Short mmCIF file of C-alpha atoms in Angstrom, two decimals:
data_model
loop_
_atom_site.label_atom_id
_atom_site.label_comp_id
_atom_site.label_asym_id
_atom_site.label_seq_id
_atom_site.Cartn_x
_atom_site.Cartn_y
_atom_site.Cartn_z
CA MET A 1 112.70 191.97 144.39
CA ASP A 2 114.98 194.75 143.55
CA GLY A 3 117.13 195.92 140.93
CA GLU A 4 119.98 194.47 142.08
CA GLU A 5 118.99 191.35 142.77
CA ALA A 6 117.42 191.06 139.73
CA LEU A 7 120.46 191.67 137.91
CA GLN A 8 122.53 188.92 140.06
CA LYS A 9 119.37 186.16 139.30
CA VAL A 10 119.14 186.76 135.74
CA PRO A 11 122.28 184.83 134.97
CA ILE A 12 121.75 181.91 137.10
CA ARG A 13 118.24 181.34 136.15
CA HIS A 14 118.48 182.10 132.34
CA PRO A 15 114.35 182.91 131.85
CA ASP A 16 112.50 183.07 128.48
CA LEU A 17 111.79 186.16 129.06
CA ILE A 18 111.84 189.38 131.60
CA LEU A 19 108.84 191.47 132.70
CA LEU A 20 110.81 194.25 134.35
CA ASP A 21 108.80 197.03 136.28
CA ILE A 22 110.70 200.45 135.46
CA MET A 23 110.27 201.51 139.33
CA LEU A 24 112.38 199.26 141.24
CA PRO A 25 114.48 199.75 144.63
CA LYS A 26 117.95 200.27 144.32
CA LYS A 27 118.44 199.86 140.67
CA ASP A 28 115.76 200.99 138.48
CA GLY A 29 114.55 199.51 135.40
CA TRP A 30 116.36 201.80 133.07
CA ALA A 31 119.66 200.72 134.80
CA VAL A 32 118.96 197.07 135.00
CA CYS A 33 118.02 196.58 130.96
CA ARG A 34 121.11 198.26 130.23
CA GLU A 35 122.98 195.85 131.96
CA ILE A 36 121.28 193.01 131.06
CA ARG A 37 121.69 193.94 127.07
CA LYS A 38 125.51 194.24 127.53
CA GLN A 39 125.66 190.50 128.07
CA LEU A 40 122.51 188.84 127.19
CA SER A 41 119.41 189.07 124.76
CA ILE A 42 117.00 187.70 126.75
CA PRO A 43 113.56 189.08 125.31
CA ILE A 44 112.59 192.29 127.66
CA ILE A 45 109.03 193.57 128.35
CA MET A 46 108.86 197.19 130.24
CA LEU A 47 106.46 197.78 132.40
CA THR A 48 105.45 201.21 133.64
CA ALA A 49 103.03 203.53 134.69
CA ARG A 50 104.53 206.35 132.43
CA GLY A 51 103.15 206.07 129.38
CA GLU A 52 104.62 209.19 127.61
CA GLU A 53 106.21 208.73 124.07
CA LEU A 54 109.74 209.70 125.35
CA ASP A 55 109.60 207.03 128.13
CA ARG A 56 108.28 204.22 125.71
CA VAL A 57 111.14 205.56 123.01
CA LEU A 58 113.94 205.28 125.92
CA GLY A 59 112.57 202.00 127.02
CA LEU A 60 113.08 200.57 123.24
CA GLU A 61 116.25 202.56 123.21
CA MET A 62 117.82 200.45 126.22
CA GLY A 63 116.75 197.11 123.95
CA ALA A 64 113.41 196.49 125.39
CA ASP A 65 111.17 194.25 122.81
CA ASP A 66 107.86 195.83 123.97
CA TYR A 67 106.68 198.32 126.52
CA ILE A 68 103.32 197.88 128.20
CA THR A 69 101.69 201.04 130.09
CA LYS A 70 99.63 200.56 133.38
CA PRO A 71 97.26 199.92 134.24
CA PHE A 72 96.57 196.84 131.65
CA SER A 73 94.91 193.71 131.62
CA PRO A 74 95.97 190.42 132.56
CA ARG A 75 94.93 189.28 129.04
CA GLU A 76 96.79 191.98 127.28
CA MET A 77 99.83 191.24 129.26
CA VAL A 78 99.38 187.38 128.23
CA ALA A 79 99.00 188.47 124.71
CA ARG A 80 102.44 190.51 124.54
CA VAL A 81 104.44 187.69 126.31
CA LYS A 82 103.03 185.10 123.90
CA ALA A 83 103.63 187.57 120.84
CA VAL A 84 107.62 188.32 121.92
CA LEU A 85 108.32 184.43 122.76
CA ARG A 86 106.35 183.36 119.49
CA ARG A 87 108.41 185.93 117.51
CA MET A 88 111.56 184.84 119.13
CA HIS A 89 110.80 181.09 118.39
CA HIS A 90 109.49 181.67 114.72
CA ALA A 91 112.77 183.68 114.22
CA GLU A 92 114.81 180.55 115.59
CA GLY A 93 112.99 177.71 113.99
CA LYS A 94 113.85 179.84 110.15
CA LYS A 95 115.02 177.44 107.80
CA ASP A 96 116.74 179.94 105.47
CA ALA A 97 120.04 180.85 104.86
CA GLU A 98 122.18 180.75 108.58
CA VAL A 99 124.52 182.96 107.47
CA ILE A 100 124.75 186.63 105.47
CA THR A 101 128.14 187.63 104.97
CA LEU A 102 128.72 191.53 103.33
CA PRO A 103 132.07 193.17 103.32
CA GLY A 104 132.89 193.69 107.40
CA LEU A 105 129.46 192.15 108.19
CA ILE A 106 128.49 189.22 109.07
CA LEU A 107 125.45 188.11 110.79
CA ASN A 108 124.58 184.41 111.81
CA ASN A 109 121.31 183.45 112.41
CA ALA A 110 121.69 180.21 114.04
CA ALA A 111 123.70 182.00 116.82
CA LYS A 112 121.71 185.25 116.46
CA GLN A 113 125.13 186.93 116.46
CA VAL A 114 126.43 190.08 114.49
CA GLU A 115 130.02 190.80 113.67
CA MET A 116 131.39 194.17 112.31
CA ASN A 117 134.70 194.46 111.63
CA GLY A 118 135.98 191.37 112.95
CA GLN A 119 134.05 192.07 116.71
CA VAL A 120 130.91 190.88 117.86
CA VAL A 121 128.06 193.06 118.66
CA SER A 122 125.45 192.73 121.50
CA MET A 123 122.27 192.78 119.93
CA PRO A 124 118.74 192.46 121.56
CA PRO A 125 116.74 189.98 119.27
CA LYS A 126 114.31 192.37 118.04
CA GLU A 127 117.09 194.24 116.62
CA PHE A 128 118.56 191.19 115.10
CA GLU A 129 115.47 190.18 113.42
CA LEU A 130 115.06 193.60 111.71
CA LEU A 131 118.84 193.73 110.43
CA TRP A 132 118.48 190.13 109.26
CA PHE A 133 115.24 190.42 107.55
CA LEU A 134 116.41 193.87 105.78
CA ALA A 135 119.84 192.76 104.77
CA GLY A 136 118.49 189.63 103.65
CA ASN A 137 116.48 191.63 101.06
CA PRO A 138 118.44 194.52 100.25
CA ASP A 139 117.77 197.25 97.91
CA ARG A 140 114.05 196.84 98.55
CA VAL A 141 112.21 199.33 100.24
CA PHE A 142 109.59 198.26 103.16
CA SER A 143 107.16 200.71 104.51
CA ARG A 144 106.64 200.82 108.85
CA GLU A 145 103.70 198.55 108.12
CA GLN A 146 105.65 195.88 106.03
CA LEU A 147 108.47 195.68 108.60
CA LEU A 148 106.16 195.10 111.68
CA GLN A 149 104.08 192.58 109.62
CA GLN A 150 107.31 190.60 108.84
CA VAL A 151 109.44 191.03 111.74
CA TRP A 152 107.18 192.18 114.62
CA GLU A 153 104.32 190.05 112.99
CA TYR A 154 100.58 191.06 112.86
CA ASP A 155 99.57 190.26 116.25
CA TYR A 156 101.93 193.72 117.33
CA LEU A 157 99.84 196.11 119.76
CA GLY A 158 102.53 198.53 120.07
CA ASP A 159 103.31 201.58 118.16
CA PRO A 160 104.07 201.53 114.87
CA ARG A 161 107.02 204.34 115.18
CA THR A 162 108.85 201.44 117.15
CA VAL A 163 110.30 200.70 113.86
CA ASP A 164 112.23 204.16 113.57
CA THR A 165 113.18 203.65 117.19
CA HIS A 166 115.16 200.39 116.11
CA ILE A 167 116.44 201.51 112.94
CA LYS A 168 117.80 204.56 114.67
CA ARG A 169 119.81 201.82 116.83
CA LEU A 170 121.25 199.81 113.97
CA ARG A 171 121.82 202.87 112.48
CA GLU A 172 124.44 204.12 115.27
CA LYS A 173 125.75 200.33 115.78
CA LEU A 174 126.22 200.00 112.02
CA SER A 175 128.11 203.62 111.60
CA ALA A 176 129.92 203.48 114.86
CA HIS A 177 131.64 199.64 114.14
CA MET A 178 131.17 199.77 110.09
CA GLY A 179 131.40 203.57 109.38
CA LYS A 180 128.35 202.69 107.47
CA ARG A 181 124.78 203.45 107.67
CA TYR A 182 124.00 200.47 105.40
CA ILE A 183 120.23 201.10 106.26
CA LYS A 184 118.56 204.17 103.98
CA THR A 185 115.46 206.20 104.59
CA ALA A 186 113.07 206.05 101.12
CA TRP A 187 111.64 209.14 101.94
CA GLY A 188 107.31 208.77 101.94
CA GLN A 189 108.03 205.16 101.19
CA GLY A 190 109.84 203.13 104.52
CA TYR A 191 113.44 201.92 104.51
CA LYS A 192 116.01 200.02 102.78
CA PHE A 193 119.43 197.79 103.26
CA GLU A 194 121.97 198.92 100.66
CA ALA A 195 124.52 196.25 100.90
CA GLY A 196 127.02 198.22 98.26
CA ASN A 197 126.56 201.84 99.48
#
């Protein structure tokens, strides 16, 4: 299947998760991921032979939820797929508050929807989960390791710097739509959500 065909089939088939190879004909995986993220929040795992840090960061910045470098074992791939799906179902099944409301910012956990200054902002599942967790625990500092445990869960097999990448994307969206960053760095400690900044 080429990239253009994948983009046509995703809205029709409604997959639970997408394994997306970067080296697709016609339209590469980067472009496919970018297009999917404009409309849908389906979990995406990128597959590639390119293992450099810049490539992993680019994949995560495009909206991927995980990144697997070839060669990989079928067991690792299955474990990562299960982990991403488990995190999605775990987040969907939470019985905590369904809405967090702050001035100009509304997070709806049931709909997995973020509204910033009256505008719905598209967000990949992992970004939403990270923002939900931080906003639900305002003014508390969390280390990367704590965020990985709480948001990605213990069995996350990726790079701990994925937290930094997701924080960077959230800050960009919050700044662009809200004029505020909300998420602050506590140097040497981690990150915190400041609702009153």
